[in-house]
Short mmCIF file of C-alpha atoms and ligand atoms in Angstrom, two decimals:
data_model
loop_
_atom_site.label_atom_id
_atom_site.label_comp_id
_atom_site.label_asym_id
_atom_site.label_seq_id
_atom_site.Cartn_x
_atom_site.Cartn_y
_atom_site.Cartn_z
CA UNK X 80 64.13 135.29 118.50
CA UNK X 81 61.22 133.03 117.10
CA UNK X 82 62.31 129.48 116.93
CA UNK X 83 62.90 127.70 113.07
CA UNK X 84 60.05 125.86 111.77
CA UNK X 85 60.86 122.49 112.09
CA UNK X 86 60.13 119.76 109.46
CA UNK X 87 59.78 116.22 110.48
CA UNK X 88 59.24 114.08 107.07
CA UNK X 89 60.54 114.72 103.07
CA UNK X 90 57.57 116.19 101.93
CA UNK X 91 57.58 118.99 104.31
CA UNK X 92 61.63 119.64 103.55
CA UNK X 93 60.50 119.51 99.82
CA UNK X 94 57.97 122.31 100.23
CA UNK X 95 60.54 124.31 102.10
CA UNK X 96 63.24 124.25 99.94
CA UNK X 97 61.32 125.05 96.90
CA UNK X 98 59.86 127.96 98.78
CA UNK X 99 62.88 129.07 99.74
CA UNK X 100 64.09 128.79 96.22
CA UNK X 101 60.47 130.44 94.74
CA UNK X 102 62.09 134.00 96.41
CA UNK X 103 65.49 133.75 95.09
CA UNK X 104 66.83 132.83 98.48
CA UNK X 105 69.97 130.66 98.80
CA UNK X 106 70.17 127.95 101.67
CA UNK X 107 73.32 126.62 103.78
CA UNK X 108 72.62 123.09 105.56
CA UNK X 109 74.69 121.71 108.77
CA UNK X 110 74.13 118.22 109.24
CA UNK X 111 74.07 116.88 113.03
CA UNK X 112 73.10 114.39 115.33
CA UNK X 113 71.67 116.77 117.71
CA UNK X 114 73.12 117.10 121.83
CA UNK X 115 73.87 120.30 119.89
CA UNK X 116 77.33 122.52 121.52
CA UNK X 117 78.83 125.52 121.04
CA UNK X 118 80.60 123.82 117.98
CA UNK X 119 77.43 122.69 115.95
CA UNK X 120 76.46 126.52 116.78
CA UNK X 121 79.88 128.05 115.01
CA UNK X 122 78.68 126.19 111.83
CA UNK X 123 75.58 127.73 112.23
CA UNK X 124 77.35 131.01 112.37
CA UNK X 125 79.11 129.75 109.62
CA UNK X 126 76.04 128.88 106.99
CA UNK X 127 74.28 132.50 108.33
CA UNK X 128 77.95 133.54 106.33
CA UNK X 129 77.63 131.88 103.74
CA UNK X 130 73.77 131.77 102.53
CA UNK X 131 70.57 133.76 102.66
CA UNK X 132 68.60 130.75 104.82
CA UNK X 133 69.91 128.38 107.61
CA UNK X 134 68.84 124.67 107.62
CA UNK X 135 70.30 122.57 110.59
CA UNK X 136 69.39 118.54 110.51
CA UNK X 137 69.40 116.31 113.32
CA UNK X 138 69.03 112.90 112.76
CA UNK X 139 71.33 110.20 114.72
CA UNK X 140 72.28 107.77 111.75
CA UNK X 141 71.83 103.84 112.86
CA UNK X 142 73.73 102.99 109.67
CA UNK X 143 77.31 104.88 111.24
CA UNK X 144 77.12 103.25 114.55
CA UNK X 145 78.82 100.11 114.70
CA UNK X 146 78.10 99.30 117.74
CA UNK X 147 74.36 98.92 119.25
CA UNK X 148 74.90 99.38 122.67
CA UNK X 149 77.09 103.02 121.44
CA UNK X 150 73.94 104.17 118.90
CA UNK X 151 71.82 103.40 122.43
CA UNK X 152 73.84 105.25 124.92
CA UNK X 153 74.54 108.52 121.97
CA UNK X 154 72.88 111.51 123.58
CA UNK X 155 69.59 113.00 122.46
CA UNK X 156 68.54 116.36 123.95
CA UNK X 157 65.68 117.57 121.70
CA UNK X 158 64.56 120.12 123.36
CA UNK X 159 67.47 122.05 124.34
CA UNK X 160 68.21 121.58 120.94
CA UNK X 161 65.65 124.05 119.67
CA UNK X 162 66.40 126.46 122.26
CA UNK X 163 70.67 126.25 120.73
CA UNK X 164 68.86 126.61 117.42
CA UNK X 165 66.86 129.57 117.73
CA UNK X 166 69.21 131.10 119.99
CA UNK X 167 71.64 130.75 116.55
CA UNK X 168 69.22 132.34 114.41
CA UNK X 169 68.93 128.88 112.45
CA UNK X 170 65.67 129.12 110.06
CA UNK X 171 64.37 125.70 109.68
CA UNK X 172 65.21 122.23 111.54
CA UNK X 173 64.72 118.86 109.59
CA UNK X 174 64.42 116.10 112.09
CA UNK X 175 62.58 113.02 110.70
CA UNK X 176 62.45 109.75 112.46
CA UNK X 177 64.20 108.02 110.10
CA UNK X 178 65.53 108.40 106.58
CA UNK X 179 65.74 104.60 105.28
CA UNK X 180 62.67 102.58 103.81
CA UNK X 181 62.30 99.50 104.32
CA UNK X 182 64.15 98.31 101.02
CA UNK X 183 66.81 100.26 101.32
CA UNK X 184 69.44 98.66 99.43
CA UNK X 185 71.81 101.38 98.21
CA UNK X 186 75.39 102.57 99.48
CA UNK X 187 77.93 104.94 98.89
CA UNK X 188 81.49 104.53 100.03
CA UNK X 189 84.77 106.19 99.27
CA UNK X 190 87.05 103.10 100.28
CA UNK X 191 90.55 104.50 99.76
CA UNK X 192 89.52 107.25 102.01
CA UNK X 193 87.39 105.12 104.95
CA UNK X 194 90.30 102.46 105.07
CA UNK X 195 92.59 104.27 107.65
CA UNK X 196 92.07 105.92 110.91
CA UNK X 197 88.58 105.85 112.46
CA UNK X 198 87.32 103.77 109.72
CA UNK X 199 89.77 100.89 109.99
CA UNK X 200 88.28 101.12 113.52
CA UNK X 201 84.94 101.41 113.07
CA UNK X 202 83.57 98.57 110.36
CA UNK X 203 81.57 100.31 108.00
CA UNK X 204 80.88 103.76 109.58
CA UNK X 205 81.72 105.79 106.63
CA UNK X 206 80.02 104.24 104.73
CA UNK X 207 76.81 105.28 106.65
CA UNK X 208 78.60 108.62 106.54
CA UNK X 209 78.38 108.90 102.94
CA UNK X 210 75.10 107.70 102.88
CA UNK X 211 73.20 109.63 104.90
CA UNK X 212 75.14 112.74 104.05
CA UNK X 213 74.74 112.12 100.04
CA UNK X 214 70.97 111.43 101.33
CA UNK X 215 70.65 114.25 102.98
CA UNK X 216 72.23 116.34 100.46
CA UNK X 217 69.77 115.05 97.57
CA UNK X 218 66.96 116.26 100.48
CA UNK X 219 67.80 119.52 100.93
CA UNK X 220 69.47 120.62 97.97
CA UNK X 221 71.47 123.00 99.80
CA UNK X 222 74.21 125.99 97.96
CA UNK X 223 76.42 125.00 100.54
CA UNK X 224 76.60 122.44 103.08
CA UNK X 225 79.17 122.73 105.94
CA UNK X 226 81.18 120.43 108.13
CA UNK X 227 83.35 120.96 111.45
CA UNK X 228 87.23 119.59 110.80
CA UNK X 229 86.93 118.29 114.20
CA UNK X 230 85.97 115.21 111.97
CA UNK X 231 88.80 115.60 109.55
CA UNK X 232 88.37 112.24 108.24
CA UNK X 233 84.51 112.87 107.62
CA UNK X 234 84.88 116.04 105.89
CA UNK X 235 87.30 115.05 103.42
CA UNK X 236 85.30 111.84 102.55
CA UNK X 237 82.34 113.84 102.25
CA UNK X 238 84.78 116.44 100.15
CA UNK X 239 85.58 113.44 97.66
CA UNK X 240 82.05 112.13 97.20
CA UNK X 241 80.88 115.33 96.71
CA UNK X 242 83.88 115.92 93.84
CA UNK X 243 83.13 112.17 92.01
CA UNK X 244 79.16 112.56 92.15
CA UNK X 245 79.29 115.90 90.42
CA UNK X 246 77.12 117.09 93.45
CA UNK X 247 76.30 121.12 93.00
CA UNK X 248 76.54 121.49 96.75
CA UNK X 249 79.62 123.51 97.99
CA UNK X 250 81.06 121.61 101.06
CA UNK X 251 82.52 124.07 103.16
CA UNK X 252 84.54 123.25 106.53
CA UNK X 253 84.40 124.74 109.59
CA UNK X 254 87.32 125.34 112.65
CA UNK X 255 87.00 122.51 115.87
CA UNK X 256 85.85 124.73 118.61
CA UNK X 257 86.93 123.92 121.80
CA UNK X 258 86.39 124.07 125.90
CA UNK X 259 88.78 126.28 127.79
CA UNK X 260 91.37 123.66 128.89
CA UNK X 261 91.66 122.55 124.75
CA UNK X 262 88.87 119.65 124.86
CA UNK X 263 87.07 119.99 121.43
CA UNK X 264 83.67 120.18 122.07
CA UNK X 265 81.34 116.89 121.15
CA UNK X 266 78.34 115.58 122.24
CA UNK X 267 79.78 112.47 123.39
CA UNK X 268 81.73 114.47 125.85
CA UNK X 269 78.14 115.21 128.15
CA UNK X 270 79.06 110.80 128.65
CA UNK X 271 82.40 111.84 130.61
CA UNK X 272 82.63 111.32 134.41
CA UNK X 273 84.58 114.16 135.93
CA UNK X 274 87.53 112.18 136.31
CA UNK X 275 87.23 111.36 132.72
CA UNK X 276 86.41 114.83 131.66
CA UNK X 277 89.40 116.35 133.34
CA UNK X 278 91.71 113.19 131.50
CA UNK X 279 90.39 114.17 127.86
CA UNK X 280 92.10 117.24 127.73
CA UNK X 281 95.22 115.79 127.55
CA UNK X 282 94.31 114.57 123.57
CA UNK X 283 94.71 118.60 122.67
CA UNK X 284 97.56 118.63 124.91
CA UNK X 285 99.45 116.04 123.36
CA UNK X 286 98.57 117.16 119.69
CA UNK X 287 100.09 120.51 120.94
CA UNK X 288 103.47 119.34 121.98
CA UNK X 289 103.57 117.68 118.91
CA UNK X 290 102.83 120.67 116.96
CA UNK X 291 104.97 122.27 119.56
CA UNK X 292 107.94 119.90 118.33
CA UNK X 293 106.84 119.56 114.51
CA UNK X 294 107.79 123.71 114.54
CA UNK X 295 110.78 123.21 116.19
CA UNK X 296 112.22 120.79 113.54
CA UNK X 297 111.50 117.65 114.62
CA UNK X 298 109.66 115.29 111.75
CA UNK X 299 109.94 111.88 112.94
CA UNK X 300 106.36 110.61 112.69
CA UNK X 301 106.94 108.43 115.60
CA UNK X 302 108.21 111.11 117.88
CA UNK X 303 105.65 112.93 117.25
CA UNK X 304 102.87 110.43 117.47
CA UNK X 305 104.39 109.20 120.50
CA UNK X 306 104.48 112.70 122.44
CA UNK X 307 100.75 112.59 122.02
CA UNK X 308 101.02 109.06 123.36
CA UNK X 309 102.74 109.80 126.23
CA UNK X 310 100.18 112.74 127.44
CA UNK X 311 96.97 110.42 126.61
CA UNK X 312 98.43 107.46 128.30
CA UNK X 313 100.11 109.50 131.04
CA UNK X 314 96.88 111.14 132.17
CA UNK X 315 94.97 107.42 132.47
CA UNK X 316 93.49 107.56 128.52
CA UNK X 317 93.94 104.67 126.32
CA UNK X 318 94.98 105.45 122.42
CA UNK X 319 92.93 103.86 120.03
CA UNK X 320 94.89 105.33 117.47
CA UNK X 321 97.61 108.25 116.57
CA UNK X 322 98.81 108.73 112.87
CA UNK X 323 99.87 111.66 111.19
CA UNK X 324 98.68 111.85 107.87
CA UNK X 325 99.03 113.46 104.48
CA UNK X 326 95.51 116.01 104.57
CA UNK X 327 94.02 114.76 101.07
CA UNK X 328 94.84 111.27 100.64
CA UNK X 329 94.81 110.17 104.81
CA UNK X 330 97.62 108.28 103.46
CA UNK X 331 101.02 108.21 106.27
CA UNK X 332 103.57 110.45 106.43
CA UNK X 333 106.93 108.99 107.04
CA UNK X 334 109.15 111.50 105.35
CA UNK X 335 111.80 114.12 106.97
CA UNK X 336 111.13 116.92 104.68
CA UNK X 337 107.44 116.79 104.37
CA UNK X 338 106.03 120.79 105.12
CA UNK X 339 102.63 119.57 106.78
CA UNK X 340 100.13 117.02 107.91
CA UNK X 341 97.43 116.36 110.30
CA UNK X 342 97.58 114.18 113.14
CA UNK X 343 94.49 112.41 114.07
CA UNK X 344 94.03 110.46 117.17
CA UNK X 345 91.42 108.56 118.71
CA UNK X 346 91.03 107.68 122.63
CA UNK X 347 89.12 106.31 125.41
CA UNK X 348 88.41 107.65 128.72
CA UNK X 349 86.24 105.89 130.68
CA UNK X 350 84.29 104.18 128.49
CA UNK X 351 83.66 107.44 125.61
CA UNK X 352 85.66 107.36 122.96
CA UNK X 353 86.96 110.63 121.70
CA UNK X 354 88.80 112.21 118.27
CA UNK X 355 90.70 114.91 117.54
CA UNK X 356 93.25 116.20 114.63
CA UNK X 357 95.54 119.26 114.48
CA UNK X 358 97.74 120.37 111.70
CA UNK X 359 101.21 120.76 112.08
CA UNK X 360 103.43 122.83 109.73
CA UNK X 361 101.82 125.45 107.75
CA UNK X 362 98.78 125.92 106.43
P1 AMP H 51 77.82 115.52 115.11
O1 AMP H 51 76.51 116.04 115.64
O2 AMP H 51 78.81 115.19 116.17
O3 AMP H 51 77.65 114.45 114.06
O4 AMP H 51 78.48 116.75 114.35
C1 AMP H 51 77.76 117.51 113.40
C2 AMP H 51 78.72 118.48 112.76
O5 AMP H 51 79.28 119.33 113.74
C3 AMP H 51 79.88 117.80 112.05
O6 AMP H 51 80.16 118.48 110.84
C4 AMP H 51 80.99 117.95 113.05
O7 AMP H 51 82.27 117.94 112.45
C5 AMP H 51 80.69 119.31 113.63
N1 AMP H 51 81.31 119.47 114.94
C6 AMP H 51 81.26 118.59 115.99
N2 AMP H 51 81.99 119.05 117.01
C7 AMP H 51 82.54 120.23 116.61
C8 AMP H 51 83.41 121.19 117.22
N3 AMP H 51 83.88 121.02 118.46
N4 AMP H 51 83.77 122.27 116.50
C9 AMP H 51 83.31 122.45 115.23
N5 AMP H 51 82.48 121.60 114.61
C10 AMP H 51 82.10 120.49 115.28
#
């Protein structure tokens, strides 16, 4: 399978998508930041779905890191990258190398949504988020754009601005896919020394006991939260965070009778910091 052409500045993406629109063909685009995995490939799958033409970007954002020594260490593997790519019958590959001018001055930022969980950790991350992906968006001019719910916070912020800008992109979301022993797949998780590696997959296997004990009647937030605790901690991890959370508004979900919610955690093993989310109750 031929590789996709790969477009390194605006103009070139701007040529493309106008030629792709001059034969009536529609276009799907799947934001990354490259180290691509078996997960960035299922949303590939996904946008082959969903629209005539496949556009993958890779581009690792300097305005969502908050920390420089973490935007330093994030993983870059270009080249394997377009081997992923063309193995996933992906059409065209937008990787510039960089995306802000030197006056860039404007923002966008959905702050009931980036107040809680990873953004309450992570000091203005969404709000790169939003940026890039609203820039990114405006680039491509995509049908549909789609997102992994392994970021569950991401995707719904993306979700809103996407709702309140009036943008004509459908934002579609994709399953977390995961390794064998439950670890969702990231690229942060090529940082992981075996020890560490073997620790992480207690995060699914906490979230599952909870789910185990969500379906079994139990709806005590912090009996939940803290069974995930317990397996994170237990295996040597250290919990950044664990919240279970109403699925729109992110907000906390205290109540006995509530039907479903998502609990999102965040932890560190040996030095990488992981997420994770799983539903409980239906839906
Ligand atoms: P990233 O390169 O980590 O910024 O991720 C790019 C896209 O891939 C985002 O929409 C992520 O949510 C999605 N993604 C990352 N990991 C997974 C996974 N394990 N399963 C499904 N989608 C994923």
């Amino acid at each position: 399978m031929p590789g996709p052409i790969v477009l390194r500045d605006r103009e070139s993406l701007r040529a493309w998508r106008g030629a792709q629109r001059a034969a009536g063909l529609s276009v799907a685009l799947v934001p990354t930041m490259g180290a691509l995995h078996e997960g960035h490939l299922s949303l590939i799958a996904k946008a082959l779905s969903e629209a005539d033409v496949v556009i993958a970007s890779i581009y690792v954002n300097p305005t969502q890191f908050d920390r420089p020594d973490d935007l330093a260490a994030y993983p870059r593997d270009p080249e394997g990258d377009l081997a992923l790519l063309a193995r996933a019958g992906c059409h065209a590959l937008f990787e510039p190398p960089t995306l802000y001018g030197p006056h860039h001055a404007t923002w966008v930022e959905v702050p009931t949504l980036s107040a809680t969980l990873c953004g309450a950790h992570r000091p203005g991350h969404f709000r790169g988020v939003a940026t890039i992906v609203t820039k990114l968006l405006a680039l491509a001019a995509p049908d549909v754009a789609i997102f992994g719910e392994k970021d569950f916070q991401q995707i719904q912020i993306i979700r809103r601005l996407a709702a309140d800008l009036d943008l004509p992109t459908r934002i579609i979301g994709a399953p977390t896919i995961r390794e064998a022993d439950g670890l969702a797949m990231s690229s942060r998780n090529r940082r992981l020394s075996p020890d560490a590696r073997a620790q992480a997959a207690s995060i699914h296997a906490g979230l599952g006991a909870a789910r185990r004990a969500f379906a079994d009647g139990e709806r005590r937030s912090a009996v939940l939260l803290g069974l995930v605790r317990e397996a994170i901690e237990g295996a040597g991890g250290t919990v950044e965070y664990a919240e279970l959370v109403e699925p729109e508004t992110l907000s906390p979900l205290e109540t006995e009778a509530l039907p479903t919610g998502v609990i999102a955690v965040a932890a560190w093993f040996g030095g990488v910091r992981l997420i994770d989310n799983l539903r409980v109750g239906e839906g």
